[in-house]
């Protein structure tokens, strides 16, 4: 997928405050293990969270992650179709 970002590049953007990390897993998954600083917005909440994400991201990039990368790919594609600069984190 052309809109993927590896973990090294993602960390650089996050450390530089140039990106926001969005976790699209379910709450129970997030509670089991999460990346510090990530924002939980489960997949099924994305359609009604577009404006919230737009505000969170502002002039930054949205980096989307999940457990295996499937949901994050779909979420990043959805957000891009809605005008938000988003990539799926791989690795």
Tab-separated table of N, CA and C in Angstrom:
chain	number	residue	atom	x	y	z
A	1	UNK	N	0.848	-1.193	0.000
A	1	UNK	CA	0.000	0.000	0.000
A	1	UNK	C	0.885	1.246	0.000
A	2	UNK	N	0.594	2.194	-0.835
A	2	UNK	CA	1.431	3.382	-0.947
A	2	UNK	C	1.277	4.344	0.221
A	3	UNK	N	0.257	4.181	1.025
A	3	UNK	CA	0.027	5.089	2.138
A	3	UNK	C	0.387	4.446	3.475
A	4	UNK	N	1.486	3.710	3.488
A	4	UNK	CA	1.970	3.102	4.719
A	4	UNK	C	3.183	3.862	5.221
A	5	UNK	N	3.420	3.733	6.503
A	5	UNK	CA	4.577	4.337	7.132
A	5	UNK	C	5.181	3.298	8.065
A	6	UNK	N	6.501	3.176	8.061
A	6	UNK	CA	7.120	2.198	8.963
A	6	UNK	C	7.279	2.805	10.352
A	7	UNK	N	7.588	1.970	11.311
A	7	UNK	CA	7.618	2.439	12.698
A	7	UNK	C	8.739	3.441	12.958
A	8	UNK	N	9.847	3.318	12.251
A	8	UNK	CA	10.966	4.250	12.442
A	8	UNK	C	10.568	5.654	11.976
A	9	UNK	N	9.994	5.728	10.778
A	9	UNK	CA	9.559	7.023	10.251
A	9	UNK	C	8.422	7.598	11.101
A	10	UNK	N	7.506	6.733	11.525
A	10	UNK	CA	6.392	7.182	12.367
A	10	UNK	C	6.906	7.783	13.671
A	11	UNK	N	7.865	7.122	14.296
A	11	UNK	CA	8.423	7.626	15.571
A	11	UNK	C	9.059	8.994	15.377
A	12	UNK	N	9.771	9.191	14.273
A	12	UNK	CA	10.390	10.500	14.002
A	12	UNK	C	9.323	11.598	13.903
A	13	UNK	N	8.250	11.305	13.175
A	13	UNK	CA	7.173	12.294	13.033
A	13	UNK	C	6.489	12.565	14.371
A	14	UNK	N	6.231	11.504	15.130
A	14	UNK	CA	5.578	11.668	16.428
A	14	UNK	C	6.472	12.425	17.404
A	15	UNK	N	7.750	12.090	17.437
A	15	UNK	CA	8.696	12.778	18.320
A	15	UNK	C	8.824	14.248	17.950
A	16	UNK	N	8.725	14.550	16.667
A	16	UNK	CA	8.814	15.923	16.182
A	16	UNK	C	7.489	16.667	16.228
A	17	UNK	N	6.467	16.033	16.812
A	17	UNK	CA	5.126	16.636	16.930
A	17	UNK	C	4.527	16.977	15.562
A	18	UNK	N	4.878	16.171	14.547
A	18	UNK	CA	4.370	16.404	13.198
A	18	UNK	C	3.274	15.423	12.824
A	19	UNK	N	2.889	14.577	13.790
A	19	UNK	CA	1.857	13.571	13.527
A	19	UNK	C	1.098	13.258	14.808
A	20	UNK	N	-0.082	12.680	14.618
A	20	UNK	CA	-0.925	12.207	15.716
A	20	UNK	C	-1.152	10.725	15.481
A	21	UNK	N	-0.994	9.923	16.541
A	21	UNK	CA	-1.168	8.474	16.439
A	21	UNK	C	-2.583	8.096	16.860
A	22	UNK	N	-3.315	7.482	15.942
A	22	UNK	CA	-4.696	7.085	16.192
A	22	UNK	C	-4.794	5.566	16.155
A	23	UNK	N	-5.328	5.009	17.225
A	23	UNK	CA	-5.520	3.571	17.389
A	23	UNK	C	-6.964	3.246	17.019
A	24	UNK	N	-7.171	2.398	16.018
A	24	UNK	CA	-8.530	2.091	15.564
A	24	UNK	C	-9.043	0.741	16.059
A	25	UNK	N	-8.370	0.189	17.068
A	25	UNK	CA	-8.839	-1.084	17.637
A	25	UNK	C	-10.020	-0.830	18.569
A	26	UNK	N	-10.545	-1.897	19.120
A	26	UNK	CA	-11.643	-1.802	20.080
A	26	UNK	C	-11.093	-1.487	21.474
A	27	UNK	N	-11.957	-0.979	22.338
A	27	UNK	CA	-11.548	-0.579	23.687
A	27	UNK	C	-10.871	-1.714	24.451
A	28	UNK	N	-11.393	-2.938	24.357
A	28	UNK	CA	-10.794	-4.043	25.095
A	28	UNK	C	-9.370	-4.328	24.611
A	29	UNK	N	-9.113	-4.144	23.315
A	29	UNK	CA	-7.762	-4.340	22.775
A	29	UNK	C	-6.838	-3.224	23.265
A	30	UNK	N	-7.345	-2.012	23.248
A	30	UNK	CA	-6.594	-0.847	23.696
A	30	UNK	C	-6.220	-0.990	25.177
A	31	UNK	N	-7.159	-1.522	25.961
A	31	UNK	CA	-6.902	-1.705	27.391
A	31	UNK	C	-5.863	-2.791	27.655
A	32	UNK	N	-5.742	-3.758	26.769
A	32	UNK	CA	-4.744	-4.825	26.931
A	32	UNK	C	-3.332	-4.340	26.631
A	33	UNK	N	-3.200	-3.547	25.595
A	33	UNK	CA	-1.886	-3.036	25.192
A	33	UNK	C	-2.089	-1.812	24.313
A	34	UNK	N	-1.351	-0.773	24.618
A	34	UNK	CA	-1.465	0.448	23.811
A	34	UNK	C	-0.130	1.164	23.744
A	35	UNK	N	-0.015	2.007	22.757
A	35	UNK	CA	1.170	2.836	22.600
A	35	UNK	C	0.897	4.152	23.314
A	36	UNK	N	1.779	4.526	24.231
A	36	UNK	CA	1.610	5.779	24.963
A	36	UNK	C	1.437	6.942	23.995
A	37	UNK	N	0.472	7.777	24.283
A	37	UNK	CA	0.214	8.940	23.451
A	37	UNK	C	-0.766	8.700	22.323
A	38	UNK	N	-1.151	7.444	22.104
A	38	UNK	CA	-2.110	7.158	21.035
A	38	UNK	C	-3.516	7.572	21.476
A	39	UNK	N	-4.344	7.874	20.501
A	39	UNK	CA	-5.725	8.275	20.745
A	39	UNK	C	-6.624	7.171	20.208
A	40	UNK	N	-7.484	6.653	21.063
A	40	UNK	CA	-8.384	5.574	20.659
A	40	UNK	C	-9.609	6.129	19.946
A	41	UNK	N	-9.777	5.710	18.702
A	41	UNK	CA	-10.989	5.989	17.932
A	41	UNK	C	-11.287	4.698	17.157
A	42	UNK	N	-12.112	3.806	17.751
A	42	UNK	CA	-12.396	2.528	17.097
A	42	UNK	C	-12.950	2.701	15.678
A	43	UNK	N	-12.659	1.716	14.841
A	43	UNK	CA	-13.073	1.731	13.427
A	43	UNK	C	-14.521	2.165	13.239
A	44	UNK	N	-15.423	1.584	14.025
A	44	UNK	CA	-16.838	1.872	13.818
A	44	UNK	C	-17.210	3.309	14.196
A	45	UNK	N	-16.318	4.021	14.873
A	45	UNK	CA	-16.578	5.414	15.238
A	45	UNK	C	-15.980	6.411	14.237
A	46	UNK	N	-15.195	5.923	13.284
A	46	UNK	CA	-14.534	6.825	12.331
A	46	UNK	C	-15.489	7.743	11.573
A	47	UNK	N	-16.573	7.213	10.997
A	47	UNK	CA	-17.444	8.100	10.214
A	47	UNK	C	-17.963	9.300	11.009
A	48	UNK	N	-18.277	9.101	12.263
A	48	UNK	CA	-18.790	10.224	13.061
A	48	UNK	C	-17.677	10.992	13.776
A	49	UNK	N	-16.430	10.607	13.552
A	49	UNK	CA	-15.291	11.268	14.203
A	49	UNK	C	-14.415	12.052	13.234
A	50	UNK	N	-14.838	12.177	11.998
A	50	UNK	CA	-14.010	12.844	10.985
A	50	UNK	C	-13.656	14.268	11.411
A	51	UNK	N	-14.629	15.035	11.865
A	51	UNK	CA	-14.347	16.426	12.257
A	51	UNK	C	-13.441	16.472	13.486
A	52	UNK	N	-13.640	15.578	14.428
A	52	UNK	CA	-12.765	15.510	15.607
A	52	UNK	C	-11.327	15.213	15.173
A	53	UNK	N	-11.167	14.259	14.271
A	53	UNK	CA	-9.837	13.893	13.786
A	53	UNK	C	-9.222	15.054	13.008
A	54	UNK	N	-10.024	15.717	12.209
A	54	UNK	CA	-9.537	16.871	11.449
A	54	UNK	C	-8.952	17.926	12.393
A	55	UNK	N	-9.628	18.154	13.519
A	55	UNK	CA	-9.145	19.129	14.509
A	55	UNK	C	-7.897	18.618	15.229
A	56	UNK	N	-7.878	17.341	15.573
A	56	UNK	CA	-6.713	16.752	16.252
A	56	UNK	C	-5.470	16.821	15.376
A	57	UNK	N	-5.653	16.568	14.114
A	57	UNK	CA	-4.529	16.495	13.184
A	57	UNK	C	-4.098	17.891	12.737
A	58	UNK	N	-5.055	18.784	12.495
A	58	UNK	CA	-4.781	20.153	12.016
A	58	UNK	C	-3.743	20.125	10.899
A	59	UNK	N	-2.560	20.651	11.106
A	59	UNK	CA	-1.516	20.695	10.078
A	59	UNK	C	-0.520	19.554	10.237
A	60	UNK	N	-0.973	18.470	10.817
A	60	UNK	CA	-0.121	17.305	11.040
A	60	UNK	C	-0.618	16.148	10.194
A	61	UNK	N	0.014	15.028	10.366
A	61	UNK	CA	-0.385	13.804	9.682
A	61	UNK	C	-1.023	12.859	10.696
A	62	UNK	N	-2.028	12.129	10.275
A	62	UNK	CA	-2.618	11.091	11.113
A	62	UNK	C	-1.912	9.778	10.796
A	63	UNK	N	-1.345	9.164	11.819
A	63	UNK	CA	-0.757	7.834	11.669
A	63	UNK	C	-1.721	6.878	12.350
A	64	UNK	N	-2.222	5.928	11.582
A	64	UNK	CA	-3.253	5.014	12.055
A	64	UNK	C	-2.631	3.663	12.342
A	65	UNK	N	-3.005	3.072	13.486
A	65	UNK	CA	-2.492	1.739	13.774
A	65	UNK	C	-3.562	0.853	14.401
A	66	UNK	N	-3.341	-0.447	14.257
A	66	UNK	CA	-4.198	-1.469	14.842
A	66	UNK	C	-3.295	-2.657	15.175
A	67	UNK	N	-3.839	-3.837	15.273
A	67	UNK	CA	-3.023	-4.997	15.655
A	67	UNK	C	-2.243	-5.583	14.475
A	68	UNK	N	-2.930	-5.900	13.396
A	68	UNK	CA	-2.287	-6.539	12.246
A	68	UNK	C	-2.103	-5.621	11.041
A	69	UNK	N	-2.739	-4.464	11.025
A	69	UNK	CA	-2.579	-3.522	9.931
A	69	UNK	C	-3.711	-3.472	8.933
A	70	UNK	N	-4.638	-4.389	9.029
A	70	UNK	CA	-5.762	-4.404	8.084
A	70	UNK	C	-6.711	-3.236	8.366
A	71	UNK	N	-7.150	-3.128	9.606
A	71	UNK	CA	-8.069	-2.040	9.964
A	71	UNK	C	-7.426	-0.682	9.739
A	72	UNK	N	-6.143	-0.569	10.068
A	72	UNK	CA	-5.484	0.735	9.909
A	72	UNK	C	-5.396	1.130	8.435
A	73	UNK	N	-5.229	0.170	7.543
A	73	UNK	CA	-5.214	0.481	6.110
A	73	UNK	C	-6.562	1.014	5.655
A	74	UNK	N	-7.632	0.328	6.057
A	74	UNK	CA	-8.970	0.786	5.697
A	74	UNK	C	-9.254	2.158	6.295
A	75	UNK	N	-8.857	2.363	7.560
A	75	UNK	CA	-9.092	3.644	8.230
A	75	UNK	C	-8.329	4.771	7.549
A	76	UNK	N	-7.068	4.537	7.210
A	76	UNK	CA	-6.265	5.564	6.540
A	76	UNK	C	-6.872	5.914	5.188
A	77	UNK	N	-7.315	4.919	4.444
A	77	UNK	CA	-7.952	5.171	3.147
A	77	UNK	C	-9.225	5.997	3.327
A	78	UNK	N	-10.026	5.632	4.327
A	78	UNK	CA	-11.261	6.368	4.608
A	78	UNK	C	-10.955	7.829	4.942
A	79	UNK	N	-9.984	8.044	5.811
A	79	UNK	CA	-9.639	9.411	6.207
A	79	UNK	C	-9.095	10.212	5.032
A	80	UNK	N	-8.279	9.584	4.204
A	80	UNK	CA	-7.743	10.276	3.024
A	80	UNK	C	-8.882	10.687	2.088
A	81	UNK	N	-9.869	9.810	1.924
A	81	UNK	CA	-11.029	10.154	1.083
A	81	UNK	C	-11.811	11.328	1.671
A	82	UNK	N	-11.642	11.556	2.966
A	82	UNK	CA	-12.320	12.668	3.643
A	82	UNK	C	-11.395	13.859	3.866
A	83	UNK	N	-10.308	13.915	3.114
A	83	UNK	CA	-9.441	15.078	3.127
A	83	UNK	C	-8.434	15.166	4.260
A	84	UNK	N	-8.190	14.066	4.937
A	84	UNK	CA	-7.239	14.064	6.054
A	84	UNK	C	-5.981	13.321	5.628
A	85	UNK	N	-4.840	13.924	5.859
A	85	UNK	CA	-3.552	13.322	5.536
A	85	UNK	C	-3.308	12.171	6.508
A	86	UNK	N	-3.438	10.935	6.042
A	86	UNK	CA	-3.335	9.776	6.917
A	86	UNK	C	-2.559	8.642	6.253
A	87	UNK	N	-1.798	7.937	7.084
A	87	UNK	CA	-1.093	6.733	6.619
A	87	UNK	C	-1.255	5.637	7.664
A	88	UNK	N	-1.182	4.416	7.210
A	88	UNK	CA	-1.269	3.240	8.065
A	88	UNK	C	0.147	2.843	8.510
A	89	UNK	N	0.302	2.612	9.815
A	89	UNK	CA	1.610	2.213	10.329
A	89	UNK	C	1.785	0.710	10.158
A	90	UNK	N	2.929	0.336	9.589
A	90	UNK	CA	3.246	-1.083	9.391
A	90	UNK	C	4.380	-1.468	10.328
A	91	UNK	N	4.398	-2.739	10.709
A	91	UNK	CA	5.496	-3.237	11.537
A	91	UNK	C	5.197	-3.305	12.991
